[in-house]
Every structure is written in structure tokens, then in C-alpha cells.
């Protein structure tokens, strides 16, 4: 039977991430999975209290996270913010039983710290383990979560994340304005349009 999801000519159908979660796994297995995967970019691996997640992001997932990263970097350039990207840097703390690899992450200012200031998470497929709890245990100052065409800003305050309309790292940035450029056909077009809006 033909698929009931039909795309008009030239229209793309969003694809889902591939995700596998196993429970009751010791920390040593998380470390072993990282070693076995080596320098390959997938699967992305996360761990929380004995739950091990392996995730292969879809094409759409990768596009959204890359666009967000390009736009953040464009904003930093426009405002002379000393920001460095670290991609899917493997973050882990054995005593906290928590570890993951962000979609994108950044250090702002001091580059010597062992935890990023900002992490980007694209939530394309529901389910999986609680990434915000992992970030909380790791002490990441802000997490931006894209889901259903919206970016939610989670700011770490007193060891808990709070939803915020504004980023504390980029207080003058309208995050929803940034998010409105994610539907452009190419990253170049998105960055050009975003920079034009910043100068408007």
C-alpha cells in the first residue's frame, strides 16, 4: 500500500530520528560505547542513571541544529561577542551518572572551562531520556531547546532550569526572532536575512 503521507511536488516530508534506549546499564557501558564509536559523529550517546540512549539524528534534525548554530555565530559576530563553537562535545560526570553530546554547544569568553555556557538541543522525535536533567547535573548555564518550530530558553538558576523569554548570555537577542529564520531554503539565505533584520 502506498504511504498515506504524500508530498506535493518539491515538498519534503520531515524525517524522524532513530533512537534506542536501554535501561539498567552501568556507567562502564556508557564509556565503552563512546570508545567503540570512536571519532564517528553517530550515534550520539547519552546516559542518565542507568539509562543509555543511542540516537542517529535525521537530516531535518541536523539542518535545524546547524541553522541555529550559524545564526548564533552571526549574532556574535555582529555584536563582537567572544564565542567559540564546540559542536557535539562529549560531556560527562561519572559521580553525577550523567553524560551526553549536545547538538551544538558554545563557550563564551573563558575557553578553559570544562563545561559549555550554552547547549542547543533539537527535539524532533519525542521520547528518550531527560536531557535537561543531564545538563542540570553537568552545570550548563543555558539550554536552548527547539521543538515544534519554537526555541525555548532554559536558564540554570539555583541548580534548576527556568524557562525564560530572554537569554542571560545574549540579553539583547530576541530568540524567537532568530528562530523565525530557520525555514529558509539555505543557511546562507537564513544568515543574510537574519543579519538584515538585526540592522533594520
XYZ file of C-alpha atoms in Angstrom, residues 2-200:
199
model
C 1.291 3.443 -0.835
C 2.188 5.715 2.045
C -0.658 7.879 3.250
C 1.775 10.774 3.655
C 2.026 12.394 0.254
C 4.212 15.364 -0.565
C 3.378 17.938 -3.192
C 5.923 18.442 -5.951
C 9.072 19.946 -4.466
C 7.884 19.475 -0.867
C 9.932 17.448 1.597
C 8.461 15.204 4.280
C 10.141 15.594 7.708
C 12.061 12.536 8.817
C 12.243 11.116 12.339
C 15.348 10.483 14.415
C 16.312 6.873 15.111
C 16.508 6.305 18.862
C 17.224 3.319 21.121
C 17.098 3.485 24.932
C 18.337 0.652 27.165
C 17.769 0.638 30.935
C 19.752 -0.854 33.806
C 23.088 -0.110 32.161
C 26.240 0.565 34.244
C 28.356 3.671 33.675
C 31.175 1.499 32.318
C 28.964 0.521 29.356
C 28.433 4.200 28.520
C 32.193 4.705 28.490
C 32.624 1.557 26.390
C 30.069 2.749 23.818
C 31.944 6.033 23.462
C 35.189 4.140 22.914
C 33.655 1.757 20.368
C 32.130 4.585 18.353
C 35.417 6.477 18.337
C 35.527 9.694 16.314
C 32.446 8.902 14.228
C 29.678 11.512 14.634
C 26.876 8.961 15.146
C 25.244 7.551 17.051
C 25.021 10.330 19.621
C 25.217 8.781 23.059
C 23.572 9.924 26.300
C 23.415 8.423 29.797
C 21.339 9.163 32.885
C 21.060 6.973 35.987
C 21.461 3.681 34.150
C 19.531 4.659 31.005
C 21.674 4.586 27.853
C 20.404 6.292 24.702
C 21.794 5.857 21.192
C 20.412 8.348 18.685
C 21.041 8.844 14.981
C 19.715 12.294 14.045
C 17.651 12.746 10.910
C 18.536 15.070 8.043
C 15.953 17.592 9.292
C 17.340 17.435 12.835
C 20.841 18.195 11.545
C 19.606 21.047 9.367
C 17.774 22.783 12.219
C 20.671 22.498 14.671
C 23.118 23.758 12.044
C 20.921 26.745 11.162
C 20.570 27.689 14.835
C 24.336 27.475 15.231
C 25.009 29.613 12.157
C 22.560 32.264 13.356
C 24.051 32.363 16.866
C 27.506 32.784 15.358
C 26.241 35.536 13.046
C 24.762 37.364 16.050
C 28.021 37.019 17.991
C 29.953 38.429 15.036
C 27.579 41.391 14.708
C 27.914 42.201 18.419
C 31.607 41.361 18.858
C 30.888 38.567 21.350
C 33.857 36.276 22.042
C 32.149 32.959 21.329
C 33.621 29.604 20.281
C 31.672 26.589 18.951
C 32.408 23.095 20.245
C 29.834 21.075 18.297
C 28.806 17.770 19.873
C 31.451 17.892 22.603
C 31.117 14.789 24.811
C 30.150 15.999 28.296
C 30.151 13.593 31.238
C 30.403 13.392 35.012
C 30.649 9.902 36.457
C 29.742 10.984 40.034
C 26.526 12.507 38.646
C 25.792 9.456 36.458
C 25.129 11.852 33.585
C 26.605 12.389 30.155
C 25.603 13.401 26.637
C 26.608 15.085 23.389
C 24.754 18.304 22.540
C 23.597 19.125 19.039
C 25.751 22.243 19.323
C 27.460 23.959 22.254
C 29.439 27.120 22.922
C 31.878 28.685 25.331
C 31.674 32.448 25.753
C 34.761 34.298 26.918
C 36.962 31.994 29.003
C 37.843 28.944 26.879
C 39.468 26.971 29.704
C 36.236 25.762 31.322
C 35.257 22.108 31.035
C 31.518 22.804 30.630
C 29.926 24.907 27.859
C 27.924 28.026 28.614
C 25.255 27.233 26.023
C 23.932 23.967 24.601
C 21.494 23.556 21.719
C 19.058 20.631 21.638
C 16.737 19.856 18.738
C 13.766 17.752 19.841
C 12.490 16.192 16.626
C 11.234 12.865 17.954
C 9.542 12.534 21.351
C 10.752 10.067 23.945
C 14.225 9.287 25.168
C 15.876 10.294 28.405
C 15.616 13.648 30.191
C 18.348 15.735 28.561
C 17.581 18.791 30.694
C 18.294 16.782 33.829
C 21.625 15.730 32.356
C 22.503 19.332 31.529
C 21.486 20.382 35.042
C 23.847 17.859 36.604
C 26.615 18.969 34.270
C 26.088 22.634 35.188
C 25.441 24.041 31.699
C 24.284 27.649 32.151
C 21.719 27.720 29.336
C 19.998 25.176 27.123
C 18.035 26.207 24.041
C 15.533 23.521 23.009
C 13.943 23.675 19.582
C 10.662 21.805 19.297
C 7.610 22.309 17.084
C 9.107 25.392 15.399
C 9.818 27.178 18.693
C 13.001 27.738 20.697
C 12.596 27.577 24.478
C 15.361 29.123 26.590
C 16.151 27.247 29.821
C 18.341 29.210 32.245
C 20.095 27.499 35.166
C 19.240 29.303 38.408
C 19.967 27.833 41.851
C 20.560 24.357 40.399
C 17.273 24.290 38.467
C 16.289 25.311 34.943
C 13.720 28.047 34.490
C 12.008 28.957 31.239
C 12.960 32.476 30.216
C 11.829 34.837 27.479
C 15.409 36.096 27.158
C 18.850 34.565 27.189
C 21.121 35.685 30.020
C 24.090 35.077 27.717
C 22.660 37.270 24.933
C 20.236 39.572 26.778
C 19.602 41.813 23.758
C 18.791 38.937 21.399
C 15.191 38.154 20.519
C 15.489 34.363 20.418
C 12.122 33.917 18.717
C 13.228 36.338 16.000
C 16.279 34.153 15.454
C 14.038 31.101 15.301
C 11.863 32.667 12.617
C 14.684 32.310 10.064
C 15.020 28.532 10.339
C 12.674 27.840 7.415
C 14.870 29.469 4.755
C 15.934 27.112 1.939
C 19.656 27.538 2.644
C 21.789 28.532 5.620
C 23.269 31.411 3.612
C 19.821 32.860 2.957
C 18.878 32.446 6.622
C 22.018 34.233 7.845
C 21.655 37.073 5.324
C 18.001 37.632 6.246
C 18.772 37.489 9.977
C 21.613 40.000 9.683
C 19.363 42.311 7.669
C 16.740 42.105 10.437
C 19.370 42.970 13.055
C 20.213 46.127 11.121
C 16.592 47.113 10.452
